[in-house]
mmCIF file of C-alpha atoms in Angstrom:
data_model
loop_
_atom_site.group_PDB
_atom_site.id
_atom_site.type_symbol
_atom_site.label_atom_id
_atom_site.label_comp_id
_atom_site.label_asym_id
_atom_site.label_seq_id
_atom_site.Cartn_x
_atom_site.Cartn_y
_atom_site.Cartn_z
ATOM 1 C CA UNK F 1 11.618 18.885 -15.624
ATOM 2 C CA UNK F 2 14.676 20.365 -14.408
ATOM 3 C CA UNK F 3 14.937 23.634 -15.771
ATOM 4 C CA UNK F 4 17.639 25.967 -15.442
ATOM 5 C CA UNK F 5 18.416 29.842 -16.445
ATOM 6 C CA UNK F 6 22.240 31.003 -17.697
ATOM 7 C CA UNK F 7 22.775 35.089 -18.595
ATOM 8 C CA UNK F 8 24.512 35.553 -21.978
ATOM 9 C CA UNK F 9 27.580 37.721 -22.085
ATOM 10 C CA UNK F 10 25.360 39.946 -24.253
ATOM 11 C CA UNK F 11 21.985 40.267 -21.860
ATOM 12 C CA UNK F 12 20.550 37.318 -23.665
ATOM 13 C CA UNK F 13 19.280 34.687 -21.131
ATOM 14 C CA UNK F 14 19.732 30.687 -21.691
ATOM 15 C CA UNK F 15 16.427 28.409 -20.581
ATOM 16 C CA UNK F 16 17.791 24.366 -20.635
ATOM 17 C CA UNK F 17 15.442 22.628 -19.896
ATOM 18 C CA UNK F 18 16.074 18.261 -18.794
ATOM 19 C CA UNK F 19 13.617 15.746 -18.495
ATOM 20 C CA UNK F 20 14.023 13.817 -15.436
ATOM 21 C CA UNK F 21 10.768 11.676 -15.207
ATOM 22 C CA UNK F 22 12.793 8.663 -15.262
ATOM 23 C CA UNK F 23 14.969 9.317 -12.229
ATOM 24 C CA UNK F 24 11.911 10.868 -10.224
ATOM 25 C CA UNK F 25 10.373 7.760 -11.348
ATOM 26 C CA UNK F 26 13.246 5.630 -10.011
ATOM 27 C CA UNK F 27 13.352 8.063 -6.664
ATOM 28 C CA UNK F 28 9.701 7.254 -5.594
ATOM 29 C CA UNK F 29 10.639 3.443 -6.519
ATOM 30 C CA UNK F 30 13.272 3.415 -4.273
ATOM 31 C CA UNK F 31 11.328 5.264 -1.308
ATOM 32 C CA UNK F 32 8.586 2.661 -1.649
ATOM 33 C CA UNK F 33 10.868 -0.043 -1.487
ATOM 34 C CA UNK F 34 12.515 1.620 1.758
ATOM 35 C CA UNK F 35 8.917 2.392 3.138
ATOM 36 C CA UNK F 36 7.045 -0.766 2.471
ATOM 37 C CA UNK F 37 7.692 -5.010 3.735
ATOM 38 C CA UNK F 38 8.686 -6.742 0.240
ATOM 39 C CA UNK F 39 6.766 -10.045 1.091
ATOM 40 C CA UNK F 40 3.465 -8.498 2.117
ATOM 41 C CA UNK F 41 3.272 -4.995 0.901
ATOM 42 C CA UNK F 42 1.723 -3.737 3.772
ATOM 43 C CA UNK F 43 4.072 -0.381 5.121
ATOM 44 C CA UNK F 44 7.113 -1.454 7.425
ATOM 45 C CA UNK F 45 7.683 0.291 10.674
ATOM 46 C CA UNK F 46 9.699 3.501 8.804
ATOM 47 C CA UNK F 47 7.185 3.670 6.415
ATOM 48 C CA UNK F 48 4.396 3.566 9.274
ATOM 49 C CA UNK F 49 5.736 6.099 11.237
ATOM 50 C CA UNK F 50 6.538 8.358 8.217
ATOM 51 C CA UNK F 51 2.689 7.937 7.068
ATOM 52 C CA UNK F 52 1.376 8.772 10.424
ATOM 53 C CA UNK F 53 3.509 11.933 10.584
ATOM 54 C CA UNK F 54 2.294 13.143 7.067
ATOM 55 C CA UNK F 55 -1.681 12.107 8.484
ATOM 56 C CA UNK F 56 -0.918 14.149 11.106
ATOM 57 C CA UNK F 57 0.213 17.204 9.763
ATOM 58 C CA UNK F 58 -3.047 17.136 7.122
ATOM 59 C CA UNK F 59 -5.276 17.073 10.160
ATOM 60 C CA UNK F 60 -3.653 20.213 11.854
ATOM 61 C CA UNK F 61 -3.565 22.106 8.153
ATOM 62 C CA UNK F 62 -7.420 21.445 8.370
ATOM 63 C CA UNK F 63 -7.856 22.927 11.974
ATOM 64 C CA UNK F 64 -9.126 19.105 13.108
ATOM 65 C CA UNK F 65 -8.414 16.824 16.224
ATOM 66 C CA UNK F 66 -5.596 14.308 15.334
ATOM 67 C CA UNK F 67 -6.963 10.925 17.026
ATOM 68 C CA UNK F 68 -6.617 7.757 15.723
ATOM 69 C CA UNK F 69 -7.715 3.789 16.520
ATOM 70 C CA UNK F 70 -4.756 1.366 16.782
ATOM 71 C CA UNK F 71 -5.324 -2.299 16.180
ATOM 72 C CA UNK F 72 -2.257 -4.664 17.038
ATOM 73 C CA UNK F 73 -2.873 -7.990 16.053
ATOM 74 C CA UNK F 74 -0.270 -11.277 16.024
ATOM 75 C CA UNK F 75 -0.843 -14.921 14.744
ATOM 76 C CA UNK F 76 -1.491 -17.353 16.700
ATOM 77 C CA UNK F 77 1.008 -20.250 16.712
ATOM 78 C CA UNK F 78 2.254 -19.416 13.737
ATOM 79 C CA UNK F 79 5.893 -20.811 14.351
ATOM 80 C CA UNK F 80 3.672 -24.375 14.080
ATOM 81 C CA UNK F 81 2.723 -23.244 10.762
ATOM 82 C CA UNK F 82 6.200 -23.242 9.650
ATOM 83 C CA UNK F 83 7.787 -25.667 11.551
ATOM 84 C CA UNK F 84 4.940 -27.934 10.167
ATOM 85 C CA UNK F 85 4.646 -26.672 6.705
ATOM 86 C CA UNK F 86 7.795 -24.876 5.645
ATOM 87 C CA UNK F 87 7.899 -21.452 4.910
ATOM 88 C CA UNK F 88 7.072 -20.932 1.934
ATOM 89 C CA UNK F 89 3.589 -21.990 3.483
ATOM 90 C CA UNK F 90 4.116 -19.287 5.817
ATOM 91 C CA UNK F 91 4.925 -16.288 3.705
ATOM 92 C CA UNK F 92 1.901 -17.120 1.792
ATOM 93 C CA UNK F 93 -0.545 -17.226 5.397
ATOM 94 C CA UNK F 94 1.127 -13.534 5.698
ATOM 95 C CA UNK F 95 0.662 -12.149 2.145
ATOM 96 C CA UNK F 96 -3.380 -13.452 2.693
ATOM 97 C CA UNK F 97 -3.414 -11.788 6.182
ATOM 98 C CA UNK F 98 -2.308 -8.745 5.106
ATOM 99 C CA UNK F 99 -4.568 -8.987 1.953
ATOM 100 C CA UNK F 100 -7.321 -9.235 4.166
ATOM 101 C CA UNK F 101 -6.800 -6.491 6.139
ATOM 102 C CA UNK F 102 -5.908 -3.845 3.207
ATOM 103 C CA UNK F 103 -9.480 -5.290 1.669
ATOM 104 C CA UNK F 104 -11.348 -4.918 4.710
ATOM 105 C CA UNK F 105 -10.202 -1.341 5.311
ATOM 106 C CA UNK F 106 -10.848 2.214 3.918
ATOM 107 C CA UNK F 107 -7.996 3.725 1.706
ATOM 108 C CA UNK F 108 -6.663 5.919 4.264
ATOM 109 C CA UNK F 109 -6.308 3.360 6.983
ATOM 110 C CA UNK F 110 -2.643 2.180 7.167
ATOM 111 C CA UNK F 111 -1.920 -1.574 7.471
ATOM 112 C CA UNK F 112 1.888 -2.013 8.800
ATOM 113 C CA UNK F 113 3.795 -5.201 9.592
ATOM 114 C CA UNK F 114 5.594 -4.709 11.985
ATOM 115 C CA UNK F 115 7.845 -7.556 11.920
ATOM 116 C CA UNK F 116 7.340 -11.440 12.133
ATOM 117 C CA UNK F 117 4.263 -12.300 12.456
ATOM 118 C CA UNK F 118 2.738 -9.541 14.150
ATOM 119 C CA UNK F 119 0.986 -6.771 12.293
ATOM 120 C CA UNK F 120 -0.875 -3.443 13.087
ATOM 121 C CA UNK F 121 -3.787 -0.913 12.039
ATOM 122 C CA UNK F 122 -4.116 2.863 11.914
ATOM 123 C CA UNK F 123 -7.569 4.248 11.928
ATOM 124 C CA UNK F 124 -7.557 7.894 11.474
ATOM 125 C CA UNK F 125 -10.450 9.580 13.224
ATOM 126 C CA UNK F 126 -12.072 6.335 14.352
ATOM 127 C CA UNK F 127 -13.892 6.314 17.727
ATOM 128 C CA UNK F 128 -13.440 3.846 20.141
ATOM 129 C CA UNK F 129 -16.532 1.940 19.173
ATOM 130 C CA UNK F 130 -15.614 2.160 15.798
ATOM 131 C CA UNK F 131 -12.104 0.752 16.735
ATOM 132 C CA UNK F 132 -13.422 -1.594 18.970
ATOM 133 C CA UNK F 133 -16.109 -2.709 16.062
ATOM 134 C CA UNK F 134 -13.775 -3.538 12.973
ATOM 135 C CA UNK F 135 -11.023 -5.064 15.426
ATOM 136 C CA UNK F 136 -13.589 -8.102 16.057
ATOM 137 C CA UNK F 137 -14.661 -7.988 12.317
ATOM 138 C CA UNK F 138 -10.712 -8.262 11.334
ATOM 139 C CA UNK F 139 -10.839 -11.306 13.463
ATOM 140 C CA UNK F 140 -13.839 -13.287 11.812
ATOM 141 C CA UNK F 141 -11.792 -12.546 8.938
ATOM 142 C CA UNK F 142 -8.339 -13.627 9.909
ATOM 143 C CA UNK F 143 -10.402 -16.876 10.978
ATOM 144 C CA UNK F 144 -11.921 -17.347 7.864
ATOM 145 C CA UNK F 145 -8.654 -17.434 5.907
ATOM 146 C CA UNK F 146 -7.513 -20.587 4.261
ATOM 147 C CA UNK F 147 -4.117 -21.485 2.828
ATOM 148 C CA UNK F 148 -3.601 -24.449 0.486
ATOM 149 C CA UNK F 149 -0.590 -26.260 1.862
ATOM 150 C CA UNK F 150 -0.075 -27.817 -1.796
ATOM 151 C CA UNK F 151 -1.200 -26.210 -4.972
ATOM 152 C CA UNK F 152 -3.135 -29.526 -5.953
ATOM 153 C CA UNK F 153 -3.849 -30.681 -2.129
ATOM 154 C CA UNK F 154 -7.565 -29.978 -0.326
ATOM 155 C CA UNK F 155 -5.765 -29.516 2.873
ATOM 156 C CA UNK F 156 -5.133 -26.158 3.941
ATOM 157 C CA UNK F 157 -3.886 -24.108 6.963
ATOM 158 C CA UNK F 158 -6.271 -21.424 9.176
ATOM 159 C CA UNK F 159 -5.094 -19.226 11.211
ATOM 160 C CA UNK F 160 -6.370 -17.151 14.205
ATOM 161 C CA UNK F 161 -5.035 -14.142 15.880
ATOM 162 C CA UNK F 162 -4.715 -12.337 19.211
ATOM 163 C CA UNK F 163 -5.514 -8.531 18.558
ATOM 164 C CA UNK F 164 -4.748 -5.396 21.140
ATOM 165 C CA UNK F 165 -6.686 -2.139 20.902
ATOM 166 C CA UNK F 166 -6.599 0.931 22.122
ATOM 167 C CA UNK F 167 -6.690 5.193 21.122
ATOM 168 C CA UNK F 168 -3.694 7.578 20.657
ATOM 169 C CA UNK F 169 -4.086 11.516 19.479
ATOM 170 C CA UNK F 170 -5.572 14.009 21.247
ATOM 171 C CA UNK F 171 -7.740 12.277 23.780
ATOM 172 C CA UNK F 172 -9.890 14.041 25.984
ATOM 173 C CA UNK F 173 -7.512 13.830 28.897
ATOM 174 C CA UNK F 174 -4.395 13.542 27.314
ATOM 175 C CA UNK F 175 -2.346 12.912 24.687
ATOM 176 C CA UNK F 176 -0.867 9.978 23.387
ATOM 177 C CA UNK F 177 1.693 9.739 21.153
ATOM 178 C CA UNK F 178 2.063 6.852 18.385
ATOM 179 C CA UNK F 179 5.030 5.230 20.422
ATOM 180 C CA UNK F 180 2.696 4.985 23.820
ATOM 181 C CA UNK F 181 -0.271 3.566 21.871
ATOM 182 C CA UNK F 182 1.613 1.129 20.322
ATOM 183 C CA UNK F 183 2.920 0.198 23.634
ATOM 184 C CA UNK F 184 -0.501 0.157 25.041
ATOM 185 C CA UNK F 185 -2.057 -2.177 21.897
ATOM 186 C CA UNK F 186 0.974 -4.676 22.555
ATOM 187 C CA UNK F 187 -0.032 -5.024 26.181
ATOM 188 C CA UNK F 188 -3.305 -5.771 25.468
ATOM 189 C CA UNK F 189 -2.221 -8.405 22.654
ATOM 190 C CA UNK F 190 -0.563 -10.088 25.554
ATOM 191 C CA UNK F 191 -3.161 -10.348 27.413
ATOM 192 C CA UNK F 192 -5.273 -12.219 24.590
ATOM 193 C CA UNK F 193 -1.925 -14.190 24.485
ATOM 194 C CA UNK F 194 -2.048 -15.457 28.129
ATOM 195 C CA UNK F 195 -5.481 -16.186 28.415
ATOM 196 C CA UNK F 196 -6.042 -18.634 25.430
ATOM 197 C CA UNK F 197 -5.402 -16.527 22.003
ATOM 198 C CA UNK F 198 -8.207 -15.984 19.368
ATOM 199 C CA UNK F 199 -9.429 -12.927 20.789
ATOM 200 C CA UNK F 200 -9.711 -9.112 21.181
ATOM 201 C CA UNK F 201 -8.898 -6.278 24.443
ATOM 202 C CA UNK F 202 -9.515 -2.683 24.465
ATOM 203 C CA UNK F 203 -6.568 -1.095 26.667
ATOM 204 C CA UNK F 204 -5.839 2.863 27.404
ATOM 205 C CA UNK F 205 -2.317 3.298 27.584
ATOM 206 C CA UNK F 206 -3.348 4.514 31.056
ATOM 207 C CA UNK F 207 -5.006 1.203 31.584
ATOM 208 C CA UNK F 208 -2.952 -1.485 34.276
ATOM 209 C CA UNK F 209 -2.656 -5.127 32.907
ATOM 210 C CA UNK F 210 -5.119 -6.825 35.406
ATOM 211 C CA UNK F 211 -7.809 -4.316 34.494
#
């Protein structure tokens, strides 16, 4: 409620009081819509970065470490899938993929698309090995997926992916910001990328390409 306080000419004091549910209800609809991809749900790049920031800020309130596990992951030829099928075939290969992941994850991991086909994952507090662990579980399950092409049709389309990993926070030996581990996830992607697809690489953001 928006509540508001007038003084009366003769001492008396005025208390109005409005409801404004609705528009505070129309206010967080409106942020999530500006925060969040419409054809997946998963959080768009603002929305990522805005989470992360508010993750952040928790940790340091509780007097803990801010470090995180990044997973960077992007489907495999997935312009065949819509060159081959149509979109609408596509968008519904994304929606599963990022179904998967928000199933497979704890409530406080973030799932982001990050545009196209190519998606992320925020661990909060996750160690390397941990990191390391459910990026080759996300990948079984990215393999597993199947999408109908037709509604009444047994043949459907599966999908693999080529996922980057890597650490950002307050490392040991350093810190890295969000920005820098994203860069360092996306060059280990490409790695995957050039040497077949369908598979997972652990980079630092320290870490040279041929390592």
């Amino acid at each position: 409620a928006d509540i508001r306080m007038n003084l009366m000419e003769d001492g008396g004091v005025m208390v109005s009081a409005l409801d404004i549910s609705s528009h505070k209800r129309k206010e967080q609809h409106l942020d999530a819509l500006a925060s969040t991809d419409p054809l997946t749900g998963a959080l768009n790049r603002r929305g990522f970065e805005s989470a992360v920031s508010r993750l952040r800020e928790i940790r340091h309130l509780k007097g803990k470490v801010w470090q995180f596990g990044l997973v960077v992951l992007d489907l495999d030829h997935f312009k065949t899938v819509n060159d081959t099928y149509g979109h609408s075939v596509g968008d519904r290969v994304l929606e599963k993929v990022a179904l998967t992941l928000r199933q497979a994850l704890r409530d406080d991991d973030l799932v982001v698309r990050l545009g196209g086909e190519e998606f992320a994952v925020l661990l909060p507090s996750a160690t390397a090995a941990v990191t390391k662990r459910i990026a080759d579980r996300l990948a079984i399950m990215i393999r597993a997926i199947e999408v109908p092409v037709e509604v009444s049709d047994d043949q459907a389309v599966r999908i693999t992916a080529s996922f980057g990993v890597t650490m950002g926070g307050e490392l040991r030996e350093q810190f890295v910001e969000l920005d820098q581990a994203l860069l360092a996830a996306d060059r280990a992607m490409y790695v995957i990328k050039d040497s077949g697809r369908d598979g997972v690489k652990f980079l630092t953001f320290d870490d040279q390409i041929d390592t």
